Short mmCIF file of C-alpha atoms in Angstrom, two decimals:
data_model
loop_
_atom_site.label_atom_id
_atom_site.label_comp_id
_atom_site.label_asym_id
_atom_site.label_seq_id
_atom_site.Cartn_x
_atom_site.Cartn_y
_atom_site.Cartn_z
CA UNK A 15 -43.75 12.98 -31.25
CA UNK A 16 -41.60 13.78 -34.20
CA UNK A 17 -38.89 15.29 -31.98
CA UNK A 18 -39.04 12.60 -29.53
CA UNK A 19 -38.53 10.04 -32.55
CA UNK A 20 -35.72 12.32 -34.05
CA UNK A 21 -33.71 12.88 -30.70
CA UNK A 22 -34.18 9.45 -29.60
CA UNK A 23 -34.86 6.76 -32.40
CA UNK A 24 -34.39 3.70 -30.26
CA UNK A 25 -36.87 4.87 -27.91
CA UNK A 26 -40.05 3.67 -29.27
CA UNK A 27 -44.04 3.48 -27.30
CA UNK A 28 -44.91 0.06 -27.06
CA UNK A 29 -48.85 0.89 -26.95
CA UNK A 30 -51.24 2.72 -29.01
CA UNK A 31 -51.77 5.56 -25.99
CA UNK A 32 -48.03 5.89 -25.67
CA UNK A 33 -47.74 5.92 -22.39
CA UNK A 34 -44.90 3.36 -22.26
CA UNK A 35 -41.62 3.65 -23.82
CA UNK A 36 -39.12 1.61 -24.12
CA UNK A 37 -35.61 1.67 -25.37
CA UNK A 38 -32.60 3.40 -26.05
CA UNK A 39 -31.23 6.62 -24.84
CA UNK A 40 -27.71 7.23 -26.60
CA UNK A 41 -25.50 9.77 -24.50
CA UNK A 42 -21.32 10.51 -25.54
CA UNK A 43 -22.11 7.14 -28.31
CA UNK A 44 -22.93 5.02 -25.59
CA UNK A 45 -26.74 3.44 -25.22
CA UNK A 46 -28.31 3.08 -21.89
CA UNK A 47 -31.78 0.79 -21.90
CA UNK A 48 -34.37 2.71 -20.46
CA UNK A 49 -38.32 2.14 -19.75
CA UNK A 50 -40.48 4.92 -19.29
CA UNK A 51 -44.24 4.19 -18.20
CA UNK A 52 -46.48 7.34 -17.94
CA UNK A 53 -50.00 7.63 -16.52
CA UNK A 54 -53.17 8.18 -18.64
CA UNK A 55 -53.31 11.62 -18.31
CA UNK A 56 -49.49 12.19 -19.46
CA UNK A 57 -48.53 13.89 -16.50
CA UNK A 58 -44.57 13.50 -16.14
CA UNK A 59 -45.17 14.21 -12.22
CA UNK A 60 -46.63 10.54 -11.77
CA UNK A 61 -44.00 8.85 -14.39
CA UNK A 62 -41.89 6.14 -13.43
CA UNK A 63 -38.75 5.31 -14.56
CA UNK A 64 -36.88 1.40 -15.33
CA UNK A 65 -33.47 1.53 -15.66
CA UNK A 66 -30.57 -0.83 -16.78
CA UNK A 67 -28.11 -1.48 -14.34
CA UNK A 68 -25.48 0.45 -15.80
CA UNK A 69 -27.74 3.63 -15.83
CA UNK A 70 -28.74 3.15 -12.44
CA UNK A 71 -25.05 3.28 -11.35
CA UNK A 72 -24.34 6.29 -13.13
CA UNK A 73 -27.79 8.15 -11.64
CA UNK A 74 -25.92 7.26 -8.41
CA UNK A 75 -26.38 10.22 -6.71
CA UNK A 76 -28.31 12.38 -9.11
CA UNK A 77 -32.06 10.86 -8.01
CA UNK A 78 -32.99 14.11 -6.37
CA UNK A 79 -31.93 15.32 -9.35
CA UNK A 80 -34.00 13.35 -11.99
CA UNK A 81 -37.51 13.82 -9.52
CA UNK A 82 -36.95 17.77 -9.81
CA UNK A 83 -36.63 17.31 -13.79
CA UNK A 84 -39.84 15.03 -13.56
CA UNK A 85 -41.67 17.57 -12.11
CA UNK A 86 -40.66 20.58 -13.70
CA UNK A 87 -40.31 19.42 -17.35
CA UNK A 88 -43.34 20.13 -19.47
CA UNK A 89 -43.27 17.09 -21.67
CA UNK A 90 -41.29 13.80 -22.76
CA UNK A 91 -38.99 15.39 -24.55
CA UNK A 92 -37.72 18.33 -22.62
CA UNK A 93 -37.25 15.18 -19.75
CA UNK A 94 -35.00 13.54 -21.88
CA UNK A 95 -33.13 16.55 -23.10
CA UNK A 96 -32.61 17.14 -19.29
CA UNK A 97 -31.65 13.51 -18.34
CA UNK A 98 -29.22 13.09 -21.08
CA UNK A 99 -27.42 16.57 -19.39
CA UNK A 100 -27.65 14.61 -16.27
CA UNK A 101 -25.96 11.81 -17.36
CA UNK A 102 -23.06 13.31 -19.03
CA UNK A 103 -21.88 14.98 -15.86
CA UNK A 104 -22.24 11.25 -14.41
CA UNK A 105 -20.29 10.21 -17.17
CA UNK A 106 -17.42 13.01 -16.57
CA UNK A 107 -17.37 12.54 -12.85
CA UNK A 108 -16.76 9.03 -13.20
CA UNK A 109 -14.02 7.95 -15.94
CA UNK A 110 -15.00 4.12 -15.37
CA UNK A 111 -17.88 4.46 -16.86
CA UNK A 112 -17.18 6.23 -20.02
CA UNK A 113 -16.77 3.08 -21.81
CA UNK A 114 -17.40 -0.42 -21.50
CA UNK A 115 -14.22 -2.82 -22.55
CA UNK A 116 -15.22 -5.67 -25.45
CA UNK A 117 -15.62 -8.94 -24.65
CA UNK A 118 -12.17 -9.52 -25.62
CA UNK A 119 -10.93 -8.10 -22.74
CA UNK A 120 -12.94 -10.17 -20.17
CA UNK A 121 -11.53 -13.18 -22.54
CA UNK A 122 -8.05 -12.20 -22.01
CA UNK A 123 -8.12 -11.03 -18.83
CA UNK A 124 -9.22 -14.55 -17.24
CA UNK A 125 -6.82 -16.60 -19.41
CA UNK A 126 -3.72 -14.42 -17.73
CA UNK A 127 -5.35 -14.93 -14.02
CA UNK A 128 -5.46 -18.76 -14.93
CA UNK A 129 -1.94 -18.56 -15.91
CA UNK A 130 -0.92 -16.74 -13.08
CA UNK A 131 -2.98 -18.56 -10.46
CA UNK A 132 -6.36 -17.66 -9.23
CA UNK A 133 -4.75 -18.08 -5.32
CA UNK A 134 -2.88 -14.72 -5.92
CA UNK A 135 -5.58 -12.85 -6.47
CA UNK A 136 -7.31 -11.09 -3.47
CA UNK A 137 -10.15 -9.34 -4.64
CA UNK A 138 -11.36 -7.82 -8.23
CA UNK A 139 -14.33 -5.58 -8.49
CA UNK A 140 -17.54 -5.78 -10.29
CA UNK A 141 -16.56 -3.99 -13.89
CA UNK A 142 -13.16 -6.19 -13.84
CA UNK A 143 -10.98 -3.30 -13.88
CA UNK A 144 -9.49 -3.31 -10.45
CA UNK A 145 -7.42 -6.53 -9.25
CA UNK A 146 -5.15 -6.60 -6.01
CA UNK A 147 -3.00 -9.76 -6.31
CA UNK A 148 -0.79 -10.78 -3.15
CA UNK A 149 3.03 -11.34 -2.80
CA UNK A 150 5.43 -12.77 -0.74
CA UNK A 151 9.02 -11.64 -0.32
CA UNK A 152 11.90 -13.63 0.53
CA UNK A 153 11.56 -12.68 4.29
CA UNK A 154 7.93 -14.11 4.54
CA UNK A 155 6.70 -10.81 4.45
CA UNK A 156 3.33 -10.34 2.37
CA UNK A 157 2.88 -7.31 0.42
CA UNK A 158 -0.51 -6.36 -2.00
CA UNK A 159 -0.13 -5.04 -5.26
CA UNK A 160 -2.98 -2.98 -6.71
CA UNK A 161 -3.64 -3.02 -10.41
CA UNK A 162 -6.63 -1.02 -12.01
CA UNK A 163 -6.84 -1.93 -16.12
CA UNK A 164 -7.85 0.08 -18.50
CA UNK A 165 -10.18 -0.60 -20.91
CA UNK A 166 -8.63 -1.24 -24.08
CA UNK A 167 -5.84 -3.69 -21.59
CA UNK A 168 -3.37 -4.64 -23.12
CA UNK A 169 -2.77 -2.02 -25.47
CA UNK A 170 -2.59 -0.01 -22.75
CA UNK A 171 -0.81 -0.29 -19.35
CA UNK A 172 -2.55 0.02 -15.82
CA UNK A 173 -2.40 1.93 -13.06
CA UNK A 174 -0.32 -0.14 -10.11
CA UNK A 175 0.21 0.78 -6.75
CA UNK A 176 1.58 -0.98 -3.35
CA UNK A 177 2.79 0.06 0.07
CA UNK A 178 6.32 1.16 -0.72
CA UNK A 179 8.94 3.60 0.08
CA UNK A 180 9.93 4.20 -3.34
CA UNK A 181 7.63 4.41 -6.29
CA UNK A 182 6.72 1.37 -8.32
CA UNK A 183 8.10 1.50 -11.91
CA UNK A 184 6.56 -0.73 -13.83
CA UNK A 185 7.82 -1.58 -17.38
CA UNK A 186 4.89 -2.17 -19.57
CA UNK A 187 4.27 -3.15 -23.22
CA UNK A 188 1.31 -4.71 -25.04
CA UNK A 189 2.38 -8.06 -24.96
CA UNK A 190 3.16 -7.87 -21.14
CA UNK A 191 0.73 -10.05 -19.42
CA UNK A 192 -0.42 -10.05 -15.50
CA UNK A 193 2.28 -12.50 -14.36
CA UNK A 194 4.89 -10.78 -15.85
CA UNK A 195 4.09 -7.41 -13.81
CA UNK A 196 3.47 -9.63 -11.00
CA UNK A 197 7.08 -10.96 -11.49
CA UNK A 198 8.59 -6.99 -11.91
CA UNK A 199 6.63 -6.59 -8.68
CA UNK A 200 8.23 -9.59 -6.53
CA UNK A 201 11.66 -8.58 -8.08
CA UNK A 202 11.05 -4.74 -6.74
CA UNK A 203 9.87 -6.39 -3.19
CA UNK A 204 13.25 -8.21 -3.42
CA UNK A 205 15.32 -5.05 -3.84
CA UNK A 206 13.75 -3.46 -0.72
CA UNK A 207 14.25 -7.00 1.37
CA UNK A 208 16.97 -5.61 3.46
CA UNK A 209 15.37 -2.30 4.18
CA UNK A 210 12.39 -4.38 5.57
CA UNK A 211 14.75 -6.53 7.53
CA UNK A 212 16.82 -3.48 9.67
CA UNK A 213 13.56 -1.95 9.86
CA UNK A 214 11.47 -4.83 11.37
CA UNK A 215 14.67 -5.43 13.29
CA UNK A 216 14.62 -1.45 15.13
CA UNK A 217 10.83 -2.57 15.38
CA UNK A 218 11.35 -5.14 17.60
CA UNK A 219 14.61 -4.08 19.66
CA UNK A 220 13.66 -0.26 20.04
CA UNK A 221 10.75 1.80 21.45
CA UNK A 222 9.09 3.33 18.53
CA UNK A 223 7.05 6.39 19.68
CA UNK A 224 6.09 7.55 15.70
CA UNK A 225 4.58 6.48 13.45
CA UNK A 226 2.59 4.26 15.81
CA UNK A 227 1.40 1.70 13.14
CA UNK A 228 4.52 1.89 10.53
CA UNK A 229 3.60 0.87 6.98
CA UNK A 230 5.93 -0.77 4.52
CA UNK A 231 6.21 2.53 2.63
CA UNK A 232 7.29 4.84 5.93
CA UNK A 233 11.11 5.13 6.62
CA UNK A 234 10.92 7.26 9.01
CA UNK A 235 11.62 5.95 12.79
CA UNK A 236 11.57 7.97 15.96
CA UNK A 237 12.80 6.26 18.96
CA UNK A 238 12.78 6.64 22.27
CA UNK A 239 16.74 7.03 23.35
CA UNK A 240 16.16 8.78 27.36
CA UNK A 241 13.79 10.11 29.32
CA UNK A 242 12.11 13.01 27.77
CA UNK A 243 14.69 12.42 24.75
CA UNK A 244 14.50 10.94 21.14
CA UNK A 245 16.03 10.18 17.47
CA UNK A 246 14.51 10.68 14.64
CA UNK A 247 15.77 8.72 11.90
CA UNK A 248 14.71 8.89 8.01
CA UNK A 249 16.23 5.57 6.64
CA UNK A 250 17.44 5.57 2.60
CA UNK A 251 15.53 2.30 1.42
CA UNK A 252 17.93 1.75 -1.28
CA UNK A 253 20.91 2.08 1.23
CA UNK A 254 19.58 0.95 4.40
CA UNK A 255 22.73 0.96 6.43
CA UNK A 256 24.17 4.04 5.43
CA UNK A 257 24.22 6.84 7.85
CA UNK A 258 20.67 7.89 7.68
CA UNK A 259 19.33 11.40 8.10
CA UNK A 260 18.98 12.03 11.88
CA UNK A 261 17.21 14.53 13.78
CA UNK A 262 17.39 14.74 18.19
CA UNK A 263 14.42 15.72 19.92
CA UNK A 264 13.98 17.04 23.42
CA UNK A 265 14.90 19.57 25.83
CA UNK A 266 18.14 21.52 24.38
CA UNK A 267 20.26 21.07 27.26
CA UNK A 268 19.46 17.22 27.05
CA UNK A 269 19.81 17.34 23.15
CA UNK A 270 23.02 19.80 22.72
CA UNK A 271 26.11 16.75 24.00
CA UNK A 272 23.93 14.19 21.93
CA UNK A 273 24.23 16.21 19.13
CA UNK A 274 27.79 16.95 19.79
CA UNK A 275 28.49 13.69 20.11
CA UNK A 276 26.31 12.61 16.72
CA UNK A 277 28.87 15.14 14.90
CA UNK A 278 31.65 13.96 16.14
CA UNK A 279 31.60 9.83 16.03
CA UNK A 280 30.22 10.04 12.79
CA UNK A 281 32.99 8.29 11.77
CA UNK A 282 32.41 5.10 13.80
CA UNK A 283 29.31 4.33 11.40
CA UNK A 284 29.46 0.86 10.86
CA UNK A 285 27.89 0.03 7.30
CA UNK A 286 28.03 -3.39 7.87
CA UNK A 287 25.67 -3.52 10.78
CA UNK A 288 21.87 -2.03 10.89
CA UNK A 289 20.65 1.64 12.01
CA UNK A 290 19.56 -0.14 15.23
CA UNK A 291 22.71 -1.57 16.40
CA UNK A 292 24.87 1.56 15.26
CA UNK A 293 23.26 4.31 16.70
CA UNK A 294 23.90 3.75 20.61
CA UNK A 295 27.56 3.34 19.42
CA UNK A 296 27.68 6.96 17.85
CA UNK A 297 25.85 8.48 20.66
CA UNK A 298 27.63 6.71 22.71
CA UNK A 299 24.40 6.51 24.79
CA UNK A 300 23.41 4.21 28.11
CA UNK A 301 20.66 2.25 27.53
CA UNK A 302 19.62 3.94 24.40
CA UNK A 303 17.34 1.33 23.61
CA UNK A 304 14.20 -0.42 25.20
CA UNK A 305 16.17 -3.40 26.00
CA UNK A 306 19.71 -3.47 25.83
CA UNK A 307 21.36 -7.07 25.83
CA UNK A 308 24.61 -7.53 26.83
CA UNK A 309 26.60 -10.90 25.58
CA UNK A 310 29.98 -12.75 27.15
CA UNK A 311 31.40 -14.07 24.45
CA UNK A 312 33.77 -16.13 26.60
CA UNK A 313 31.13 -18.19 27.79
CA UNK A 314 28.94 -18.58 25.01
CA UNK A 315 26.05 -20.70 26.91
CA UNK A 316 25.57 -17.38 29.45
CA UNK A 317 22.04 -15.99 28.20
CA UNK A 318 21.31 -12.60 26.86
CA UNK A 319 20.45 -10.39 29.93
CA UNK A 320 18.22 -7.31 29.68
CA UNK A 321 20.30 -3.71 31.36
CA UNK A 322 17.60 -1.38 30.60
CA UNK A 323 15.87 -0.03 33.46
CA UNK A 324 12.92 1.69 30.55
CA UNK A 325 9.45 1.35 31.84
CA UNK A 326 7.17 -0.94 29.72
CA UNK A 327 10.48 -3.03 28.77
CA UNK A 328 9.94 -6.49 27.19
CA UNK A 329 11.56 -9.67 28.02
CA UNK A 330 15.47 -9.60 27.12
CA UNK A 331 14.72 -12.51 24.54
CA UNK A 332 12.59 -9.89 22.08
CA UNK A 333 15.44 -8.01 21.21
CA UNK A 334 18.35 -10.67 21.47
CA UNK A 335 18.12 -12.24 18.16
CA UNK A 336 18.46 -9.28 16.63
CA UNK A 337 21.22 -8.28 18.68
CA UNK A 338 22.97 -11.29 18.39
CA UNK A 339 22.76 -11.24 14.47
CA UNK A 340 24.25 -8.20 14.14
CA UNK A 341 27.38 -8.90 16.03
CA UNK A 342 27.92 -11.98 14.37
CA UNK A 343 27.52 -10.01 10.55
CA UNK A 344 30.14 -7.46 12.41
CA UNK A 345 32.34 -10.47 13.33
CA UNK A 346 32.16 -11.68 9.06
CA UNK A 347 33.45 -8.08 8.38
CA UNK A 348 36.00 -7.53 10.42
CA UNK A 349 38.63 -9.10 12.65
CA UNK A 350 39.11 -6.89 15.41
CA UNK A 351 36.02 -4.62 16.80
CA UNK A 352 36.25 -2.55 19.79
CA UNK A 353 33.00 -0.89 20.89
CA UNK A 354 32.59 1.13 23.78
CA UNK A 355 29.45 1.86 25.33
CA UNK A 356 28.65 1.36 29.23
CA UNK A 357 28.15 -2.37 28.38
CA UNK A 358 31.28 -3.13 26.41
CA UNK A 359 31.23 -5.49 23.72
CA UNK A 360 35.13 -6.50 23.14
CA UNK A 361 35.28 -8.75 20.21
CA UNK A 362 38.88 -9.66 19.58
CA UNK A 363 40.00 -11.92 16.95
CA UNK A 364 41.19 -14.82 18.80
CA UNK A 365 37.24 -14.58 20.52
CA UNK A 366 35.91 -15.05 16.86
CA UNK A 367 35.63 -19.02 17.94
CA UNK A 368 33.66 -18.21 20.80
CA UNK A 369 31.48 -16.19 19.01
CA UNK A 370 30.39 -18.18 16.52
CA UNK A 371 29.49 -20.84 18.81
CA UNK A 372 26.12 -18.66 19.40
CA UNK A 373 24.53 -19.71 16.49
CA UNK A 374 22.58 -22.17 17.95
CA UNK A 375 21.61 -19.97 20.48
CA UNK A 376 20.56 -16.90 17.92
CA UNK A 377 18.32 -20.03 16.64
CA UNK A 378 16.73 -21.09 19.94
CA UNK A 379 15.96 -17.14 20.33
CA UNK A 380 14.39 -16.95 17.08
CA UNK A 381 12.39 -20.09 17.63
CA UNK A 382 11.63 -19.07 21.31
CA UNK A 383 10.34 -15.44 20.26
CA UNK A 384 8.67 -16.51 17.05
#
């Protein structure tokens, strides 16, 4: 009895024939509440055990565990000795739990959600240390941003992590508050807008055989450009229409003149226009696309018309607002563009006019496909 009093001193019998204790157990300066109610005869095999919900969660796992101690330990306080090993591996294997935050933190915690707005956040979990809060960019686009606190928050900055291509760099100080990093976060989003944008845009207009369900964080593309034949592009998010990294795939008799031709019209990259649109001009390729749309600028009210002849090819007015956009951002560049590809596009300067007289129809495509 002495040694159970002098290793535990908060765990005290509430009855004259001690068989039930309750209490304290103190493990790493941290007290769990604990009930222990023995049989008459003692017996440790027949003991059952009340915890607190906090020790219960960090026996997770370990109940096989805590019966074999039961049954093997000879008294009360060689069980203890044992569970209090038991629970300091819990406490190693799971960081969480290896302190509990003051109440200050709960406190300040829900007085920056109110002033950010409780219809950002998405979900927070049951110890108040992980929050995902959602985000919008200027595209429509909605993005999650994952935030797990630490306990002694704000002194100390979290953990955050979203779906991007680059990593998240978060500036952080103790008087930064939630809706500041939520700002830093919609101000990253905004840098990566036009990544999104020529990305979505080779989405829509191309046949993407990898990855098959594209994330916000991949930049790599690899489209279908023939039979048996593809490109695979890995897109710089911070320069989206720069010549990106590009690798041919297929048989080498099919791949060896695309490649030569790659190396050679490198210089008719177009930085003004997206990977999409640029890429069947250097290849110089057929219908290097799923659907190709061809345009007559001299009679603007003639509708896009899908040339591919790809299996599994949508309708022509999927992939015509994109096309359409990026020869009018060519035409804002420059004056006179001559591109030659089996369906020529000749845009001379004196057809400018007539070009921009398809803005109304690049919006009935957008409203027709959206």
């Amino acid at each position: 009895m002495e040694s159970l009093v002098k290793d535990n001193p908060i765990l005290l019998p509430l009855n004259s024939d001690r068989t039930i204790y309750d209490g304290f157990i103190t493990v790493q300066e941290r007290d769990f509440r604990l009930r222990i109610v023995l049989p008459p005869d003692h017996k440790l095999k027949r003991a059952k055990l009340h915890c607190s919900w906090q020790l219960k969660y960090l026996l997770h796992g370990y109940e096989p565990i805590v019966k074999q101690r039961l049954q093997q330990s000879a008294d009360l306080v060689t069980f203890l000795l044992e569970l209090k090993t038991v629970l300091e591996v819990g406490l190693k294997s799971r960081p969480e739990c290896s302190s509990i935050p003051p109440p200050q933190y709960y406190s300040q915690l829900i007085s920056e959600m109110e002033t950010l707005g409780w219809n950002k956040l998405l979900f927070i979990d049951t110890e108040f240390r992980t929050l995902r809060l959602k985000a919008q960019d200027s595209s429509g686009r909605q993005h999650i941003l994952t935030i797990k606190l630490k306990s002694k928050h704000p002194a100390e900055g979290p953990e955050c992590s979203a779906d991007l291509p680059l990593p998240l760099a978060i500036t952080w100080t103790p008087q930064t508050t939630l809706e500041q990093l939520h700002n830093q976060f919609l101000l990253v989003l905004e840098s990566l807008t036009e990544f999104w944008d020529d990305l979505d845009e080779i989405d829509s207009s191309t046949w993407i055989l990898e990855p098959e369900k594209p994330s916000r964080s991949d930049t790599m593309r690899r489209i279908a450009i023939g039979n048996n034949v593809s490109i695979k592009v890995e897109v710089d998010p911070r320069h989206s229409k720069m010549l990106p990294e590009c690798c041919l795939l297929g048989a080498e008799h099919v791949v060896t003149p695309l490649r030569n031709k790659l190396n050679s019209n490198m210089h008719l990259w177009i930085s003004a226009l997206s990977v999409g649109f640029v890429i069947p001009i250097v290849l110089k390729l057929r219908s290097p696309i799923r659907c190709v749309t061809t345009l007559a600028v001299a009679s603007p009210s003639t509708r896009p018309v899908c040339m591919s002849g790809f299996e599994r090819c949508p309708p022509a007015g999927r992939a015509s607002a994109p096309f359409l956009e990026s020869v009018l951002t060519a035409a804002r560049y420059v004056c006179i563009i001559k591109v030659f590809t089996p369906h020529s596009i000749h845009i001379q300067h004196t057809q400018l006019a007539a070009l921009y007289t398809t803005r109304s129809l690049l919006r009935s495509e957008r409203r027709r496909v959206c």
